[in-house]
Amino acid sequence: MSVTGLGRPQSRAQRQGFVPETLMGELSTELFASMPRSDQRRKGELYLRGLLTAEGRKSIRNIAACVGDRAAEQSLHHFIASSTWAWSPVRAALARSVERALRPAAWVVRPVVISKSGTESVGVARRFISDLGQMVNSQIACGVWGVGEDYSCPLNWRLALGKGDEHPTALAAYASEASLTTSLERAVSAVLELRGWVGEVNRPVLLDLPGVDPAAAVRQFAGTGTRLVIPVRGSTRVRCVDPAVPGGGACDVAAHQLLLQVRTLRRPVTWTDPDSLRTRTSLVAVVRVCLSQSSPPVLLLGEWDDPRGWPERCWVSDLTGTTPGALLRLSKLPKVVERDFEGISRQVGLTDFGGRSFEGWHRHTTLASAAHAVRTITLAETEAFRRRPDRSAYGAHG
């Protein structure tokens, strides 16, 4: 049996073309309830089905060929690029569905780099991508994912827009998004909108944004009640305010230097690697610090692979009542997103939209996120059934 990006044998629920009809029906009813017309709701379900079943790139042409005919291509193109339905209510319904089905442990915010060969797609520009160390013709989208120990699903999006993307009708949603000029601004906007959709739920947020200033992030979210976990460089300057470290607050020091000073506080923590599903053990230490003179105390978490060297990874968090073990496990959740982005999101066409339409990009990405949710919820239900102690007897009686 082949192995997918989820790190486990491929099940029927994961095979290209498999559509769980009961879940599709229930989810489609909920997702598309905000669409005012019955033909829009029907096309929404058709498009979602096409994302799950079409082979190869999930272009509108391929989706139409899979679920209809040549006439369907023009109809679905209009439905995505220039119809009147709003994507935000659909995303809100998706977020509530995922919340009920998966109960995420946290929301992970991370950028997605979508390479493009041409310059005609909305948001495309030549950008330096630090992870690749080179200029790439690309779109950059900021995604917020609901993530648990073993599952993740994209819930909300912001697209980086440039000067060449002016909207001809000054759409309010476009103007709002175009005003967000940094990755942190896009993250704050997407997270706070998501919080408005799910009501009382308030998950901790993992800001997996390369190069983000942790002090600026804390300021941006101040007063919102949002709790953060932020990866930081070892060179980040902090001031120790931990009573367990006498004299530690005399001056600002590099985070990795402070962690090395308190290495006697390290304790072993076990966590599960999302790729191999193997249990691993790291040494961690936690110390209270301030990021600036006016900022409240936060926790600085360090992780060692080699106990004899410097800490390999560092995070700061305002989850000050959380244990080191729980903090480390939260810090690993972006690995689940990375795995599922390759193993599910790409397969259902999340990066496949092409065109100048800002609305089209958001509508396609919304429905691709819903297709990802179908795959993820089906996998979760399959896994839960497999673990049931009475599954053999249940299966025997049909």
PDB file of C-alpha atoms in Angstrom, residues 292-396:
ATOM      1  CA  SER A 292      10.847  45.025  26.166  1.00  0.00           C
ATOM      2  CA  GLN A 293      10.747  47.402  29.107  1.00  0.00           C
ATOM      3  CA  SER A 294       6.996  47.923  28.822  1.00  0.00           C
ATOM      4  CA  SER A 295       5.929  44.387  27.870  1.00  0.00           C
ATOM      5  CA  PRO A 296       4.356  41.925  30.333  1.00  0.00           C
ATOM      6  CA  PRO A 297       6.331  38.804  31.338  1.00  0.00           C
ATOM      7  CA  VAL A 298       6.229  35.855  28.942  1.00  0.00           C
ATOM      8  CA  LEU A 299       7.745  32.396  28.978  1.00  0.00           C
ATOM      9  CA  LEU A 300      10.899  31.630  27.020  1.00  0.00           C
ATOM     10  CA  LEU A 301      11.009  27.954  26.040  1.00  0.00           C
ATOM     11  CA  GLY A 302      14.201  26.301  24.821  1.00  0.00           C
ATOM     12  CA  GLU A 303      14.593  22.837  23.277  1.00  0.00           C
ATOM     13  CA  TRP A 304      17.780  20.780  23.041  1.00  0.00           C
ATOM     14  CA  ASP A 305      18.490  17.769  20.843  1.00  0.00           C
ATOM     15  CA  ASP A 306      22.100  17.607  22.056  1.00  0.00           C
ATOM     16  CA  PRO A 307      22.348  18.283  25.802  1.00  0.00           C
ATOM     17  CA  ARG A 308      25.975  19.425  25.430  1.00  0.00           C
ATOM     18  CA  GLY A 309      25.301  22.331  23.046  1.00  0.00           C
ATOM     19  CA  TRP A 310      23.162  25.410  22.577  1.00  0.00           C
ATOM     20  CA  PRO A 311      19.354  25.104  22.454  1.00  0.00           C
ATOM     21  CA  GLU A 312      18.358  24.286  18.882  1.00  0.00           C
ATOM     22  CA  ARG A 313      14.919  25.940  18.987  1.00  0.00           C
ATOM     23  CA  CYS A 314      13.328  28.726  21.060  1.00  0.00           C
ATOM     24  CA  TRP A 315       9.806  30.065  21.522  1.00  0.00           C
ATOM     25  CA  VAL A 316       8.134  32.744  23.620  1.00  0.00           C
ATOM     26  CA  SER A 317       4.579  32.436  24.928  1.00  0.00           C
ATOM     27  CA  ASP A 318       2.157  34.307  27.152  1.00  0.00           C
ATOM     28  CA  LEU A 319       0.603  30.985  28.226  1.00  0.00           C
ATOM     29  CA  THR A 320       2.275  31.528  31.569  1.00  0.00           C
ATOM     30  CA  GLY A 321       0.232  28.894  33.396  1.00  0.00           C
ATOM     31  CA  THR A 322       1.104  26.117  30.939  1.00  0.00           C
ATOM     32  CA  THR A 323       3.562  23.313  31.715  1.00  0.00           C
ATOM     33  CA  PRO A 324       6.802  23.019  29.697  1.00  0.00           C
ATOM     34  CA  GLY A 325       5.599  19.721  28.233  1.00  0.00           C
ATOM     35  CA  ALA A 326       2.306  21.171  27.021  1.00  0.00           C
ATOM     36  CA  LEU A 327       4.110  24.201  25.566  1.00  0.00           C
ATOM     37  CA  LEU A 328       6.561  22.049  23.634  1.00  0.00           C
ATOM     38  CA  ARG A 329       3.775  19.895  22.206  1.00  0.00           C
ATOM     39  CA  LEU A 330       1.931  23.031  21.113  1.00  0.00           C
ATOM     40  CA  SER A 331       5.110  24.296  19.463  1.00  0.00           C
ATOM     41  CA  LYS A 332       5.240  21.136  17.301  1.00  0.00           C
ATOM     42  CA  LEU A 333       1.784  21.632  15.761  1.00  0.00           C
ATOM     43  CA  PRO A 334       3.094  23.523  12.684  1.00  0.00           C
ATOM     44  CA  LYS A 335       4.678  20.191  11.690  1.00  0.00           C
ATOM     45  CA  VAL A 336       1.152  18.764  11.375  1.00  0.00           C
ATOM     46  CA  VAL A 337       0.161  21.643   9.079  1.00  0.00           C
ATOM     47  CA  GLU A 338       3.250  21.165   6.914  1.00  0.00           C
ATOM     48  CA  ARG A 339       2.539  17.449   6.587  1.00  0.00           C
ATOM     49  CA  ASP A 340      -1.145  17.892   5.745  1.00  0.00           C
ATOM     50  CA  PHE A 341      -0.516  20.753   3.336  1.00  0.00           C
ATOM     51  CA  GLU A 342       1.574  18.400   1.199  1.00  0.00           C
ATOM     52  CA  GLY A 343      -0.530  15.289   1.839  1.00  0.00           C
ATOM     53  CA  ILE A 344      -4.036  16.758   1.513  1.00  0.00           C
ATOM     54  CA  SER A 345      -4.195  20.467   0.576  1.00  0.00           C
ATOM     55  CA  ARG A 346      -2.207  20.162  -2.629  1.00  0.00           C
ATOM     56  CA  GLN A 347      -4.183  17.055  -3.597  1.00  0.00           C
ATOM     57  CA  VAL A 348      -7.509  18.913  -3.398  1.00  0.00           C
ATOM     58  CA  GLY A 349      -6.228  21.891  -5.374  1.00  0.00           C
ATOM     59  CA  LEU A 350      -5.575  24.516  -2.721  1.00  0.00           C
ATOM     60  CA  THR A 351      -2.744  26.028  -4.790  1.00  0.00           C
ATOM     61  CA  ASP A 352      -4.301  25.490  -8.229  1.00  0.00           C
ATOM     62  CA  PHE A 353      -6.313  28.656  -8.825  1.00  0.00           C
ATOM     63  CA  GLY A 354      -5.162  30.763 -11.769  1.00  0.00           C
ATOM     64  CA  GLY A 355      -6.587  34.130 -12.761  1.00  0.00           C
ATOM     65  CA  ARG A 356      -6.724  37.838 -11.960  1.00  0.00           C
ATOM     66  CA  SER A 357      -9.905  37.665  -9.899  1.00  0.00           C
ATOM     67  CA  PHE A 358      -9.418  38.501  -6.219  1.00  0.00           C
ATOM     68  CA  GLU A 359     -12.901  37.144  -5.491  1.00  0.00           C
ATOM     69  CA  GLY A 360     -12.136  34.037  -7.539  1.00  0.00           C
ATOM     70  CA  TRP A 361      -9.007  33.295  -5.537  1.00  0.00           C
ATOM     71  CA  HIS A 362     -10.899  33.534  -2.246  1.00  0.00           C
ATOM     72  CA  ARG A 363     -13.864  31.479  -3.458  1.00  0.00           C
ATOM     73  CA  HIS A 364     -11.634  28.718  -4.846  1.00  0.00           C
ATOM     74  CA  THR A 365      -9.455  28.682  -1.724  1.00  0.00           C
ATOM     75  CA  THR A 366     -12.547  28.551   0.506  1.00  0.00           C
ATOM     76  CA  LEU A 367     -13.928  25.519  -1.322  1.00  0.00           C
ATOM     77  CA  ALA A 368     -10.505  23.828  -1.437  1.00  0.00           C
ATOM     78  CA  SER A 369     -10.297  24.319   2.347  1.00  0.00           C
ATOM     79  CA  ALA A 370     -13.701  22.638   2.597  1.00  0.00           C
ATOM     80  CA  ALA A 371     -12.427  19.741   0.458  1.00  0.00           C
ATOM     81  CA  HIS A 372      -9.463  19.444   2.827  1.00  0.00           C
ATOM     82  CA  ALA A 373     -11.949  19.310   5.721  1.00  0.00           C
ATOM     83  CA  VAL A 374     -13.863  16.479   4.045  1.00  0.00           C
ATOM     84  CA  ARG A 375     -10.664  14.446   3.754  1.00  0.00           C
ATOM     85  CA  THR A 376      -9.551  15.273   7.305  1.00  0.00           C
ATOM     86  CA  ILE A 377     -12.878  14.621   9.034  1.00  0.00           C
ATOM     87  CA  THR A 378     -13.289  11.357   7.126  1.00  0.00           C
ATOM     88  CA  LEU A 379      -9.805  10.275   8.160  1.00  0.00           C
ATOM     89  CA  ALA A 380     -10.497  11.215  11.777  1.00  0.00           C
ATOM     90  CA  GLU A 381     -13.750   9.266  11.803  1.00  0.00           C
ATOM     91  CA  THR A 382     -12.057   6.262  10.201  1.00  0.00           C
ATOM     92  CA  GLU A 383      -9.257   6.381  12.768  1.00  0.00           C
ATOM     93  CA  ALA A 384     -11.738   6.705  15.653  1.00  0.00           C
ATOM     94  CA  PHE A 385     -13.686   3.696  14.378  1.00  0.00           C
ATOM     95  CA  ARG A 386     -10.492   1.660  13.987  1.00  0.00           C
ATOM     96  CA  ARG A 387      -9.618   2.302  17.635  1.00  0.00           C
ATOM     97  CA  ARG A 388     -13.022   1.309  18.981  1.00  0.00           C
ATOM     98  CA  PRO A 389     -12.682  -1.747  21.228  1.00  0.00           C
ATOM     99  CA  ASP A 390     -15.905  -3.270  19.850  1.00  0.00           C
ATOM    100  CA  ARG A 391     -15.163  -2.593  16.151  1.00  0.00           C
ATOM    101  CA  SER A 392     -14.838  -6.305  15.239  1.00  0.00           C
ATOM    102  CA  ALA A 393     -18.224  -7.152  16.688  1.00  0.00           C
ATOM    103  CA  TYR A 394     -19.746  -4.042  15.127  1.00  0.00           C
ATOM    104  CA  GLY A 395     -18.347  -4.950  11.750  1.00  0.00           C
ATOM    105  CA  ALA A 396     -19.516  -8.548  12.070  1.00  0.00           C
TER     106      ALA A 396
END
